Structure formats: C-alpha cells, structure tokens
Amino acid sequence: MIHVCFVCLGNICRSPLAQGVLEQLVTNEGLGDRIQISSAGTGNWHVGSPPDNRMQKTANKYGVQLNSRGQQFQPEDFFELDLVLAMDYSNLAVLEEICPNPKEAEKLRLFRSFDPEAGGDLDVPDPYYGGGKGFEIVYQMVDRTCPKILEFLKTQANLNA
Ligand code: 4NP
C-alpha cells in the first residue's frame, strides 16, 4: 500500500479536490487497494468540516465527489505517508518546518511540480477569498496534474507489474 496526502491551508478547498480527483482515477484503474489517498490542512480552523460548497459545486460539475472531512496535518503523519504534496509554497514551508527529520522531508513535494503546464510559479492559488473563477482555475490545474501523479505513484510502487 502506498499512501499519498495532499496538504493545503484549510483542507476545505484545494487539497480535498486533489484527493477527490486522484481517488476517482485510482478507482477507475482498480488500484484502490494499492493506493491510499488523504488530505489535510496546515491550519486547524476547519477540522471536521466538509469541503467548501463552492469547491464541491465545481467538482460535482465535472462528475467528481468530495468526501473528505477537515483535518490538521500533524508532524507524526510523515511516518505513515509515502508522498506529501503541498498545494503551494507557503504550505510547503510549514511542512518543512514541522517535518521531524531529513529522511521524512524526502517525502515532500510541491503538487504542481507534476503539472505538465507549470511555468515558474508552482502555487495552486488559494481560491477561498476570491470569486468563482478561482475554483475553476484550481479544478483545471488539479485535473491535468493528478494523472501525472498517478503515473509517478505507479512507477514508485511497481504498480504496472
Ligand atoms: P484551502 O483554502 O487551503 O484550499 O482549503 C482555504 C480555506 C480556508 C481558509 C484559507 C484557505 N481560511 O482561512 O479559513
């Protein structure tokens, strides 16, 4: 079993979407018993909450269901995870700060380091305080990036064999 966790600030917009999109890909490929997916926030404001309504609406429009409940990422979570994907640079900075040791830090990457259309800026922009367009932009980024993450996980876990 390989376990990947997406991490944003609140765990109600960006990381729940990434979780939902990757879960759907993994289910469609019959890899649900090989790849475990979760998400968390660096903050604790939304612990126990469902994803933001606006993010749910955008996901549902594309046939993706979001089933996560808000949780705060804890330093010891690193030990249970194989890959920790930060949705933006500030999330990455917090994760680097709380990471228990250099070995665990090797599990950390920026989500958009897998984005086939990424330029210099590797942030998934925080849509929380903006308008509806922000959620659509986030969806497009996540939708084109998750298949690349799945490819990576397959090579890591020899899931092609
Ligand atoms: P997320 O968006 O990090 O993509 O879940 C946010 C959600 C809530 C807050 C900030 C960002 N907040 O400040 O409550």
PDB file of N, CA and C in Angstrom, residues 8-51:
ATOM      1  N   CYS A   8      -3.065  21.547   2.032  1.00  0.00           N
ATOM      2  CA  CYS A   8      -3.227  22.980   1.772  1.00  0.00           C
ATOM      3  C   CYS A   8      -3.358  23.706   3.108  1.00  0.00           C
ATOM      4  N   LEU A   9      -3.970  24.885   3.113  1.00  0.00           N
ATOM      5  CA  LEU A   9      -4.060  25.655   4.352  1.00  0.00           C
ATOM      6  C   LEU A   9      -5.262  25.215   5.195  1.00  0.00           C
ATOM      7  N   GLY A  10      -6.459  25.238   4.582  1.00  0.00           N
ATOM      8  CA  GLY A  10      -7.678  24.982   5.349  1.00  0.00           C
ATOM      9  C   GLY A  10      -8.210  23.565   5.256  1.00  0.00           C
ATOM     10  N   ASN A  11      -7.769  22.819   4.250  1.00  0.00           N
ATOM     11  CA  ASN A  11      -8.272  21.456   3.954  1.00  0.00           C
ATOM     12  C   ASN A  11      -9.778  21.452   3.649  1.00  0.00           C
ATOM     13  N   ILE A  12     -10.244  22.557   3.016  1.00  0.00           N
ATOM     14  CA  ILE A  12     -11.641  22.539   2.558  1.00  0.00           C
ATOM     15  C   ILE A  12     -11.767  22.906   1.076  1.00  0.00           C
ATOM     16  N   CYS A  13     -10.690  23.341   0.437  1.00  0.00           N
ATOM     17  CA  CYS A  13     -10.784  23.698  -0.997  1.00  0.00           C
ATOM     18  C   CYS A  13      -9.808  22.872  -1.842  1.00  0.00           C
ATOM     19  N   ARG A  14      -8.544  23.251  -1.854  1.00  0.00           N
ATOM     20  CA  ARG A  14      -7.605  22.680  -2.816  1.00  0.00           C
ATOM     21  C   ARG A  14      -7.258  21.228  -2.553  1.00  0.00           C
ATOM     22  N   SER A  15      -6.872  20.900  -1.321  1.00  0.00           N
ATOM     23  CA  SER A  15      -6.449  19.500  -1.077  1.00  0.00           C
ATOM     24  C   SER A  15      -7.618  18.507  -1.122  1.00  0.00           C
ATOM     25  N   PRO A  16      -8.835  18.878  -0.675  1.00  0.00           N
ATOM     26  CA  PRO A  16      -9.948  17.927  -0.858  1.00  0.00           C
ATOM     27  C   PRO A  16     -10.248  17.662  -2.335  1.00  0.00           C
ATOM     28  N   LEU A  17     -10.083  18.693  -3.177  1.00  0.00           N
ATOM     29  CA  LEU A  17     -10.303  18.482  -4.611  1.00  0.00           C
ATOM     30  C   LEU A  17      -9.257  17.520  -5.169  1.00  0.00           C
ATOM     31  N   ALA A  18      -7.998  17.747  -4.835  1.00  0.00           N
ATOM     32  CA  ALA A  18      -6.933  16.859  -5.327  1.00  0.00           C
ATOM     33  C   ALA A  18      -7.193  15.425  -4.860  1.00  0.00           C
ATOM     34  N   GLN A  19      -7.623  15.279  -3.607  1.00  0.00           N
ATOM     35  CA  GLN A  19      -7.952  13.945  -3.086  1.00  0.00           C
ATOM     36  C   GLN A  19      -9.071  13.315  -3.915  1.00  0.00           C
ATOM     37  N   GLY A  20     -10.144  14.071  -4.159  1.00  0.00           N
ATOM     38  CA  GLY A  20     -11.294  13.537  -4.895  1.00  0.00           C
ATOM     39  C   GLY A  20     -10.954  13.159  -6.327  1.00  0.00           C
ATOM     40  N   VAL A  21     -10.165  13.991  -6.998  1.00  0.00           N
ATOM     41  CA  VAL A  21      -9.810  13.720  -8.399  1.00  0.00           C
ATOM     42  C   VAL A  21      -8.897  12.489  -8.481  1.00  0.00           C
ATOM     43  N   LEU A  22      -7.899  12.417  -7.597  1.00  0.00           N
ATOM     44  CA  LEU A  22      -6.997  11.250  -7.640  1.00  0.00           C
ATOM     45  C   LEU A  22      -7.730   9.974  -7.227  1.00  0.00           C
ATOM     46  N   GLU A  23      -8.624  10.081  -6.242  1.00  0.00           N
ATOM     47  CA  GLU A  23      -9.412   8.912  -5.830  1.00  0.00           C
ATOM     48  C   GLU A  23     -10.191   8.353  -7.010  1.00  0.00           C
ATOM     49  N   GLN A  24     -10.787   9.247  -7.800  1.00  0.00           N
ATOM     50  CA  GLN A  24     -11.570   8.779  -8.946  1.00  0.00           C
ATOM     51  C   GLN A  24     -10.682   8.057  -9.967  1.00  0.00           C
ATOM     52  N   LEU A  25      -9.505   8.622 -10.234  1.00  0.00           N
ATOM     53  CA  LEU A  25      -8.577   7.984 -11.179  1.00  0.00           C
ATOM     54  C   LEU A  25      -8.151   6.605 -10.673  1.00  0.00           C
ATOM     55  N   VAL A  26      -7.830   6.551  -9.399  1.00  0.00           N
ATOM     56  CA  VAL A  26      -7.351   5.307  -8.791  1.00  0.00           C
ATOM     57  C   VAL A  26      -8.453   4.246  -8.815  1.00  0.00           C
ATOM     58  N   THR A  27      -9.674   4.655  -8.503  1.00  0.00           N
ATOM     59  CA  THR A  27     -10.811   3.721  -8.536  1.00  0.00           C
ATOM     60  C   THR A  27     -11.035   3.212  -9.958  1.00  0.00           C
ATOM     61  N   ASN A  28     -10.988   4.130 -10.924  1.00  0.00           N
ATOM     62  CA  ASN A  28     -11.222   3.738 -12.319  1.00  0.00           C
ATOM     63  C   ASN A  28     -10.190   2.734 -12.813  1.00  0.00           C
ATOM     64  N   GLU A  29      -8.992   2.793 -12.257  1.00  0.00           N
ATOM     65  CA  GLU A  29      -7.939   1.866 -12.684  1.00  0.00           C
ATOM     66  C   GLU A  29      -7.866   0.625 -11.786  1.00  0.00           C
ATOM     67  N   GLY A  30      -8.808   0.525 -10.846  1.00  0.00           N
ATOM     68  CA  GLY A  30      -8.840  -0.652  -9.980  1.00  0.00           C
ATOM     69  C   GLY A  30      -7.664  -0.726  -9.018  1.00  0.00           C
ATOM     70  N   LEU A  31      -7.122   0.429  -8.645  1.00  0.00           N
ATOM     71  CA  LEU A  31      -5.940   0.449  -7.775  1.00  0.00           C
ATOM     72  C   LEU A  31      -6.268   0.868  -6.340  1.00  0.00           C
ATOM     73  N   GLY A  32      -7.560   0.835  -6.015  1.00  0.00           N
ATOM     74  CA  GLY A  32      -7.993   1.293  -4.692  1.00  0.00           C
ATOM     75  C   GLY A  32      -7.379   0.534  -3.526  1.00  0.00           C
ATOM     76  N   ASP A  33      -6.996  -0.713  -3.772  1.00  0.00           N
ATOM     77  CA  ASP A  33      -6.381  -1.485  -2.683  1.00  0.00           C
ATOM     78  C   ASP A  33      -4.863  -1.329  -2.660  1.00  0.00           C
ATOM     79  N   ARG A  34      -4.320  -0.537  -3.592  1.00  0.00           N
ATOM     80  CA  ARG A  34      -2.867  -0.338  -3.646  1.00  0.00           C
ATOM     81  C   ARG A  34      -2.471   1.087  -3.267  1.00  0.00           C
ATOM     82  N   ILE A  35      -3.374   2.048  -3.524  1.00  0.00           N
ATOM     83  CA  ILE A  35      -3.042   3.454  -3.283  1.00  0.00           C
ATOM     84  C   ILE A  35      -4.071   4.074  -2.346  1.00  0.00           C
ATOM     85  N   GLN A  36      -3.589   4.578  -1.226  1.00  0.00           N
ATOM     86  CA  GLN A  36      -4.454   5.252  -0.246  1.00  0.00           C
ATOM     87  C   GLN A  36      -4.236   6.755  -0.365  1.00  0.00           C
ATOM     88  N   ILE A  37      -5.322   7.528  -0.317  1.00  0.00           N
ATOM     89  CA  ILE A  37      -5.238   8.970  -0.547  1.00  0.00           C
ATOM     90  C   ILE A  37      -5.923   9.707   0.590  1.00  0.00           C
ATOM     91  N   SER A  38      -5.263  10.742   1.085  1.00  0.00           N
ATOM     92  CA  SER A  38      -5.875  11.569   2.115  1.00  0.00           C
ATOM     93  C   SER A  38      -5.528  13.027   1.843  1.00  0.00           C
ATOM     94  N   SER A  39      -6.083  13.919   2.681  1.00  0.00           N
ATOM     95  CA  SER A  39      -5.720  15.334   2.585  1.00  0.00           C
ATOM     96  C   SER A  39      -5.770  15.934   3.980  1.00  0.00           C
ATOM     97  N   ALA A  40      -5.093  17.050   4.138  1.00  0.00           N
ATOM     98  CA  ALA A  40      -5.040  17.724   5.436  1.00  0.00           C
ATOM     99  C   ALA A  40      -4.722  19.194   5.211  1.00  0.00           C
ATOM    100  N   GLY A  41      -4.918  19.983   6.270  1.00  0.00           N
ATOM    101  CA  GLY A  41      -4.564  21.403   6.230  1.00  0.00           C
ATOM    102  C   GLY A  41      -3.450  21.677   7.218  1.00  0.00           C
ATOM    103  N   THR A  42      -2.678  22.738   6.962  1.00  0.00           N
ATOM    104  CA  THR A  42      -1.698  23.140   7.971  1.00  0.00           C
ATOM    105  C   THR A  42      -2.406  23.873   9.107  1.00  0.00           C
ATOM    106  N   GLY A  43      -3.563  24.477   8.816  1.00  0.00           N
ATOM    107  CA  GLY A  43      -4.348  25.170   9.843  1.00  0.00           C
ATOM    108  C   GLY A  43      -5.410  24.256  10.439  1.00  0.00           C
ATOM    109  N   ASN A  44      -6.012  24.714  11.546  1.00  0.00           N
ATOM    110  CA  ASN A  44      -6.989  23.844  12.232  1.00  0.00           C
ATOM    111  C   ASN A  44      -8.403  24.420  12.258  1.00  0.00           C
ATOM    112  N   TRP A  45      -8.652  25.487  11.489  1.00  0.00           N
ATOM    113  CA  TRP A  45      -9.960  26.161  11.571  1.00  0.00           C
ATOM    114  C   TRP A  45     -11.103  25.273  11.112  1.00  0.00           C
ATOM    115  N   HIS A  46     -10.852  24.365  10.207  1.00  0.00           N
ATOM    116  CA  HIS A  46     -11.953  23.630   9.565  1.00  0.00           C
ATOM    117  C   HIS A  46     -11.923  22.134   9.878  1.00  0.00           C
ATOM    118  N   VAL A  47     -11.314  21.786  11.010  1.00  0.00           N
ATOM    119  CA  VAL A  47     -11.263  20.369  11.402  1.00  0.00           C
ATOM    120  C   VAL A  47     -12.702  19.841  11.527  1.00  0.00           C
ATOM    121  N   GLY A  48     -12.968  18.729  10.876  1.00  0.00           N
ATOM    122  CA  GLY A  48     -14.294  18.109  10.912  1.00  0.00           C
ATOM    123  C   GLY A  48     -15.265  18.603   9.856  1.00  0.00           C
ATOM    124  N   SER A  49     -14.874  19.650   9.125  1.00  0.00           N
ATOM    125  CA  SER A  49     -15.809  20.251   8.144  1.00  0.00           C
ATOM    126  C   SER A  49     -15.742  19.571   6.789  1.00  0.00           C
ATOM    127  N   PRO A  50     -16.885  19.543   6.084  1.00  0.00           N
ATOM    128  CA  PRO A  50     -16.869  19.073   4.698  1.00  0.00           C
ATOM    129  C   PRO A  50     -16.192  20.124   3.816  1.00  0.00           C
ATOM    130  N   PRO A  51     -15.846  19.766   2.601  1.00  0.00           N
ATOM    131  CA  PRO A  51     -15.252  20.758   1.692  1.00  0.00           C
ATOM    132  C   PRO A  51     -16.184  21.956   1.459  1.00  0.00           C
TER     133      PRO A  51
END
